[in-house]
mmCIF file of C-alpha atoms in Angstrom:
data_model
loop_
_atom_site.group_PDB
_atom_site.id
_atom_site.type_symbol
_atom_site.label_atom_id
_atom_site.label_comp_id
_atom_site.label_asym_id
_atom_site.label_seq_id
_atom_site.Cartn_x
_atom_site.Cartn_y
_atom_site.Cartn_z
ATOM 1 C CA GLU A 1132 -16.666 -19.920 22.339
ATOM 2 C CA PRO A 1133 -20.209 -18.478 22.456
ATOM 3 C CA GLU A 1134 -20.497 -15.058 24.091
ATOM 4 C CA VAL A 1135 -23.078 -12.777 25.590
ATOM 5 C CA THR A 1136 -23.114 -9.606 23.566
ATOM 6 C CA GLN A 1137 -24.299 -6.219 24.781
ATOM 7 C CA THR A 1138 -25.039 -2.994 22.980
ATOM 8 C CA PRO A 1139 -24.240 -0.204 23.163
ATOM 9 C CA SER A 1140 -20.902 -0.322 24.945
ATOM 10 C CA HIS A 1141 -21.415 3.206 26.239
ATOM 11 C CA GLN A 1142 -24.645 5.183 26.552
ATOM 12 C CA VAL A 1143 -24.840 8.801 27.596
ATOM 13 C CA THR A 1144 -28.322 10.060 28.492
ATOM 14 C CA GLN A 1145 -29.874 13.132 30.029
ATOM 15 C CA MET A 1146 -31.520 12.671 33.428
ATOM 16 C CA GLY A 1147 -35.189 11.859 33.072
ATOM 17 C CA GLN A 1148 -34.814 10.218 29.698
ATOM 18 C CA GLU A 1149 -35.641 6.609 28.949
ATOM 19 C CA VAL A 1150 -32.848 4.215 28.071
ATOM 20 C CA ILE A 1151 -32.886 0.700 26.671
ATOM 21 C CA LEU A 1152 -29.906 -1.575 27.091
ATOM 22 C CA ARG A 1153 -29.727 -4.561 24.821
ATOM 23 C CA CYS A 1154 -28.291 -8.032 25.240
ATOM 24 C CA VAL A 1155 -28.062 -11.149 23.135
ATOM 25 C CA PRO A 1156 -27.615 -14.121 25.489
ATOM 26 C CA ILE A 1157 -25.859 -17.316 24.498
ATOM 27 C CA SER A 1158 -28.217 -19.147 22.177
ATOM 28 C CA ASN A 1159 -28.962 -22.315 24.157
ATOM 29 C CA HIS A 1160 -29.220 -20.544 27.492
ATOM 30 C CA LEU A 1161 -32.605 -20.308 29.166
ATOM 31 C CA TYR A 1162 -31.928 -18.010 32.139
ATOM 32 C CA PHE A 1163 -31.075 -14.358 31.771
ATOM 33 C CA TYR A 1164 -29.896 -11.793 34.247
ATOM 34 C CA TRP A 1165 -29.080 -8.130 34.621
ATOM 35 C CA TYR A 1166 -26.525 -6.852 37.101
ATOM 36 C CA ARG A 1167 -25.043 -3.433 37.658
ATOM 37 C CA GLN A 1168 -21.742 -2.260 39.028
ATOM 38 C CA ILE A 1169 -21.218 1.269 40.217
ATOM 39 C CA LEU A 1170 -17.633 2.362 39.597
ATOM 40 C CA GLY A 1171 -15.285 0.813 42.150
ATOM 41 C CA GLN A 1172 -18.010 -1.184 43.862
ATOM 42 C CA LYS A 1173 -19.258 -4.740 43.855
ATOM 43 C CA VAL A 1174 -21.565 -6.299 41.301
ATOM 44 C CA GLU A 1175 -25.230 -6.004 42.296
ATOM 45 C CA PHE A 1176 -28.055 -8.292 41.155
ATOM 46 C CA LEU A 1177 -30.980 -6.569 39.486
ATOM 47 C CA VAL A 1178 -33.236 -9.221 37.982
ATOM 48 C CA SER A 1179 -33.409 -12.763 36.663
ATOM 49 C CA PHE A 1180 -35.700 -13.882 33.846
ATOM 50 C CA TYR A 1181 -36.883 -17.310 32.783
ATOM 51 C CA ASN A 1182 -39.670 -18.561 30.561
ATOM 52 C CA ASN A 1183 -40.676 -15.014 29.651
ATOM 53 C CA GLU A 1184 -41.177 -13.825 33.160
ATOM 54 C CA ILE A 1185 -39.203 -12.369 36.036
ATOM 55 C CA SER A 1186 -37.967 -15.030 38.474
ATOM 56 C CA GLU A 1187 -36.274 -12.802 41.018
ATOM 57 C CA LYS A 1188 -35.684 -9.110 41.426
ATOM 58 C CA SER A 1189 -33.804 -7.001 43.894
ATOM 59 C CA GLU A 1190 -34.900 -3.922 45.777
ATOM 60 C CA ILE A 1191 -32.960 -1.877 43.219
ATOM 61 C CA PHE A 1192 -35.273 -3.093 40.462
ATOM 62 C CA ASP A 1193 -38.169 -0.722 41.140
ATOM 63 C CA ASP A 1194 -41.012 0.455 38.904
ATOM 64 C CA GLN A 1195 -38.585 2.475 36.783
ATOM 65 C CA PHE A 1196 -37.002 -0.757 35.523
ATOM 66 C CA SER A 1197 -38.423 -3.354 33.182
ATOM 67 C CA VAL A 1198 -37.091 -6.258 31.203
ATOM 68 C CA GLU A 1199 -38.324 -7.829 28.041
ATOM 69 C CA ARG A 1200 -37.459 -10.565 25.614
ATOM 70 C CA PRO A 1201 -39.001 -9.050 22.482
ATOM 71 C CA ASP A 1202 -37.920 -11.858 20.172
ATOM 72 C CA GLY A 1203 -36.029 -15.149 20.261
ATOM 73 C CA SER A 1204 -32.608 -13.620 20.699
ATOM 74 C CA ASN A 1205 -32.692 -10.216 22.450
ATOM 75 C CA PHE A 1206 -33.093 -9.458 26.127
ATOM 76 C CA THR A 1207 -33.530 -5.826 27.077
ATOM 77 C CA LEU A 1208 -33.391 -3.675 30.194
ATOM 78 C CA LYS A 1209 -35.394 -0.461 30.142
ATOM 79 C CA ILE A 1210 -34.993 2.368 32.595
ATOM 80 C CA ARG A 1211 -38.021 4.621 32.204
ATOM 81 C CA SER A 1212 -36.852 7.898 33.755
ATOM 82 C CA THR A 1213 -33.167 7.828 34.474
ATOM 83 C CA LYS A 1214 -31.613 9.348 37.604
ATOM 84 C CA LEU A 1215 -28.051 10.416 38.236
ATOM 85 C CA GLU A 1216 -27.574 7.418 40.512
ATOM 86 C CA ASP A 1217 -28.366 5.051 37.667
ATOM 87 C CA SER A 1218 -24.924 5.765 36.265
ATOM 88 C CA ALA A 1219 -23.105 2.437 36.367
ATOM 89 C CA MET A 1220 -21.879 -0.459 34.278
ATOM 90 C CA TYR A 1221 -24.753 -2.771 33.444
ATOM 91 C CA PHE A 1222 -23.939 -6.402 32.781
ATOM 92 C CA CYS A 1223 -26.160 -8.931 31.152
ATOM 93 C CA ALA A 1224 -25.537 -12.609 31.929
ATOM 94 C CA SER A 1225 -27.045 -15.903 30.891
ATOM 95 C CA SER A 1226 -26.921 -19.507 32.010
ATOM 96 C CA VAL A 1227 -28.138 -22.845 30.689
ATOM 97 C CA GLN A 1228 -30.159 -23.455 33.826
ATOM 98 C CA GLY A 1229 -30.630 -21.716 37.134
ATOM 99 C CA GLN A 1230 -27.816 -23.405 39.024
ATOM 100 C CA GLU A 1231 -25.241 -23.285 36.286
ATOM 101 C CA PRO A 1232 -22.376 -20.857 35.570
ATOM 102 C CA GLN A 1233 -23.545 -17.408 34.588
ATOM 103 C CA HIS A 1234 -21.649 -15.964 31.644
ATOM 104 C CA PHE A 1235 -21.369 -12.190 31.543
ATOM 105 C CA GLY A 1236 -21.329 -9.836 28.604
ATOM 106 C CA ASP A 1237 -18.805 -7.006 28.360
ATOM 107 C CA GLY A 1238 -21.280 -4.527 29.816
ATOM 108 C CA THR A 1239 -22.840 -1.214 28.888
ATOM 109 C CA ARG A 1240 -21.446 1.839 30.625
ATOM 110 C CA LEU A 1241 -24.422 4.107 31.310
ATOM 111 C CA SER A 1242 -23.640 7.745 32.069
ATOM 112 C CA ILE A 1243 -26.492 9.974 33.226
ATOM 113 C CA LEU A 1244 -25.928 13.721 32.861
ATOM 114 C CA GLN B 1305 -27.519 -10.407 52.498
ATOM 115 C CA GLN B 1306 -24.177 -10.158 50.819
ATOM 116 C CA PRO B 1307 -21.352 -12.602 51.580
ATOM 117 C CA VAL B 1308 -18.212 -11.438 53.340
ATOM 118 C CA GLN B 1309 -14.903 -11.834 51.583
ATOM 119 C CA SER B 1310 -11.419 -11.804 53.043
ATOM 120 C CA PRO B 1311 -8.811 -10.579 52.653
ATOM 121 C CA GLN B 1312 -9.679 -7.292 50.939
ATOM 122 C CA ALA B 1313 -6.405 -7.373 49.039
ATOM 123 C CA VAL B 1314 -3.358 -9.539 48.627
ATOM 124 C CA ILE B 1315 -0.040 -9.001 46.875
ATOM 125 C CA LEU B 1316 1.819 -12.073 45.650
ATOM 126 C CA ARG B 1317 5.024 -12.791 43.876
ATOM 127 C CA GLU B 1318 4.727 -15.029 40.854
ATOM 128 C CA GLY B 1319 4.657 -18.649 41.992
ATOM 129 C CA GLU B 1320 3.280 -17.944 45.456
ATOM 130 C CA ASP B 1321 0.004 -19.255 46.808
ATOM 131 C CA ALA B 1322 -2.996 -17.456 48.270
ATOM 132 C CA VAL B 1323 -6.402 -18.259 49.708
ATOM 133 C CA ILE B 1324 -9.504 -16.118 49.359
ATOM 134 C CA ASN B 1325 -12.421 -16.752 51.689
ATOM 135 C CA CYS B 1326 -16.106 -16.147 51.309
ATOM 136 C CA SER B 1327 -18.673 -16.624 54.055
ATOM 137 C CA SER B 1328 -22.391 -16.180 54.350
ATOM 138 C CA SER B 1329 -24.897 -16.040 57.175
ATOM 139 C CA LYS B 1330 -27.531 -17.670 54.957
ATOM 140 C CA ALA B 1331 -27.863 -21.305 53.993
ATOM 141 C CA LEU B 1332 -26.309 -21.580 50.567
ATOM 142 C CA TYR B 1333 -27.141 -23.672 47.535
ATOM 143 C CA SER B 1334 -24.106 -22.686 45.553
ATOM 144 C CA VAL B 1335 -21.057 -20.448 45.484
ATOM 145 C CA HIS B 1336 -19.788 -18.941 42.238
ATOM 146 C CA TRP B 1337 -16.314 -17.466 41.817
ATOM 147 C CA TYR B 1338 -15.459 -14.809 39.256
ATOM 148 C CA ARG B 1339 -12.377 -12.810 38.378
ATOM 149 C CA GLN B 1340 -12.693 -9.280 37.029
ATOM 150 C CA LYS B 1341 -9.884 -7.310 35.482
ATOM 151 C CA HIS B 1342 -10.067 -3.563 35.420
ATOM 152 C CA GLY B 1343 -12.631 -2.305 32.940
ATOM 153 C CA GLU B 1344 -13.714 -5.780 31.911
ATOM 154 C CA ALA B 1345 -16.626 -8.098 32.617
ATOM 155 C CA PRO B 1346 -16.477 -10.689 35.399
ATOM 156 C CA VAL B 1347 -15.179 -14.006 34.080
ATOM 157 C CA PHE B 1348 -16.568 -17.242 35.481
ATOM 158 C CA LEU B 1349 -14.008 -19.383 37.299
ATOM 159 C CA MET B 1350 -15.863 -21.998 39.277
ATOM 160 C CA ILE B 1351 -19.204 -22.994 40.740
ATOM 161 C CA LEU B 1352 -19.514 -25.146 43.843
ATOM 162 C CA LEU B 1353 -22.850 -26.726 44.515
ATOM 163 C CA LYS B 1354 -24.383 -28.037 47.695
ATOM 164 C CA GLY B 1355 -23.688 -31.763 47.705
ATOM 165 C CA GLY B 1356 -20.132 -31.463 46.474
ATOM 166 C CA GLU B 1357 -20.403 -30.964 42.744
ATOM 167 C CA GLN B 1358 -17.964 -28.505 41.225
ATOM 168 C CA LYS B 1359 -17.745 -27.034 37.768
ATOM 169 C CA GLY B 1360 -14.941 -24.888 36.457
ATOM 170 C CA HIS B 1361 -12.531 -24.532 33.601
ATOM 171 C CA GLU B 1362 -9.588 -22.773 35.177
ATOM 172 C CA LYS B 1363 -6.653 -24.344 36.953
ATOM 173 C CA ILE B 1364 -7.885 -22.817 40.153
ATOM 174 C CA SER B 1365 -9.327 -24.938 42.970
ATOM 175 C CA ALA B 1366 -11.949 -24.132 45.548
ATOM 176 C CA SER B 1367 -13.786 -25.704 48.438
ATOM 177 C CA PHE B 1368 -17.257 -25.312 49.922
ATOM 178 C CA ASN B 1369 -17.960 -26.055 53.562
ATOM 179 C CA GLU B 1370 -21.748 -26.474 53.611
ATOM 180 C CA LYS B 1371 -21.962 -26.639 57.407
ATOM 181 C CA LYS B 1372 -20.168 -23.339 57.864
ATOM 182 C CA GLN B 1373 -21.560 -21.709 54.656
ATOM 183 C CA GLN B 1374 -18.012 -20.853 53.666
ATOM 184 C CA SER B 1375 -16.045 -21.218 50.476
ATOM 185 C CA SER B 1376 -12.364 -20.764 49.805
ATOM 186 C CA LEU B 1377 -10.615 -20.154 46.495
ATOM 187 C CA TYR B 1378 -7.039 -21.376 46.219
ATOM 188 C CA LEU B 1379 -4.611 -19.600 43.953
ATOM 189 C CA THR B 1380 -1.729 -22.026 43.578
ATOM 190 C CA ALA B 1381 1.586 -21.195 41.941
ATOM 191 C CA SER B 1382 0.162 -17.823 40.921
ATOM 192 C CA GLN B 1383 0.825 -16.377 37.505
ATOM 193 C CA LEU B 1384 0.830 -12.756 36.402
ATOM 194 C CA SER B 1385 -2.493 -13.400 34.644
ATOM 195 C CA TYR B 1386 -4.113 -14.155 38.035
ATOM 196 C CA SER B 1387 -4.107 -10.450 38.900
ATOM 197 C CA GLY B 1388 -7.567 -8.947 39.195
ATOM 198 C CA THR B 1389 -10.463 -8.656 41.620
ATOM 199 C CA TYR B 1390 -12.013 -11.893 42.725
ATOM 200 C CA PHE B 1391 -15.676 -11.947 43.632
ATOM 201 C CA CYS B 1392 -17.681 -14.706 45.196
ATOM 202 C CA GLY B 1393 -21.369 -14.832 44.365
ATOM 203 C CA THR B 1394 -23.653 -16.826 46.585
ATOM 204 C CA GLU B 1395 -26.988 -18.382 45.768
ATOM 205 C CA SER B 1396 -29.329 -19.351 48.565
ATOM 206 C CA GLY B 1397 -31.982 -22.013 48.358
ATOM 207 C CA ASP B 1398 -34.869 -19.562 48.402
ATOM 208 C CA SER B 1399 -33.676 -17.445 45.471
ATOM 209 C CA TRP B 1400 -32.183 -19.537 42.729
ATOM 210 C CA GLY B 1401 -30.194 -17.684 40.121
ATOM 211 C CA LYS B 1402 -29.956 -14.533 42.237
ATOM 212 C CA LEU B 1403 -26.260 -14.119 42.946
ATOM 213 C CA GLN B 1404 -25.309 -11.923 45.883
ATOM 214 C CA PHE B 1405 -21.735 -10.788 45.362
ATOM 215 C CA GLY B 1406 -19.122 -10.041 47.984
ATOM 216 C CA ALA B 1407 -17.116 -6.831 47.984
ATOM 217 C CA GLY B 1408 -14.238 -8.507 46.162
ATOM 218 C CA THR B 1409 -10.615 -9.344 46.875
ATOM 219 C CA GLN B 1410 -8.005 -7.492 44.856
ATOM 220 C CA VAL B 1411 -5.110 -9.738 43.886
ATOM 221 C CA VAL B 1412 -1.882 -8.327 42.506
ATOM 222 C CA VAL B 1413 0.741 -10.769 41.268
ATOM 223 C CA THR B 1414 4.160 -9.268 40.711
ATOM 224 C CA PRO B 1415 7.105 -10.671 38.789
#
């Protein structure tokens, strides 16, 4: 069964550094998402992306965050200047259309020191 | 605004049934249900759309009351593999694709 793949599985970064999290959505999916989950808490929506532009974003997704689809397969989340509170598990998800099941990748655990 | 889930936790013996509820104060277009095991990604269980359509691939049933903006997930004849945290994600008509997740319901199924 096709999967959403995310790399790296674990990223350790110094506070203030830039970090890029990478995702390869399922190939025939058109909608892409980033979520985060702070340890022990609920999953939080960050951003949705369709047709090479952001469809929706949450209040968490401030100017420090950006997303990009640099080629036909990758979907990236960049955090420009990381803060301690950015430490979380970041999940990428994709769906065929906007009102279809969203399939999650295994996540990237981001640890900010 | 995030949906409210209840109960927070439930302990079941194998073979028992349970119901998990999810309610929202906003008009919903769809409700998505996921199960997450510790340290793993959320796994899609079911989507319930306004108008009655349902899509899912697990032997788990759910309902969506559009008038009350409530959904219920039914765990029937529970198996050990049903253990995990169940999240509902709601999608309102003004923000398609943006899932707002509830705080989760922890389910423990014991032998």
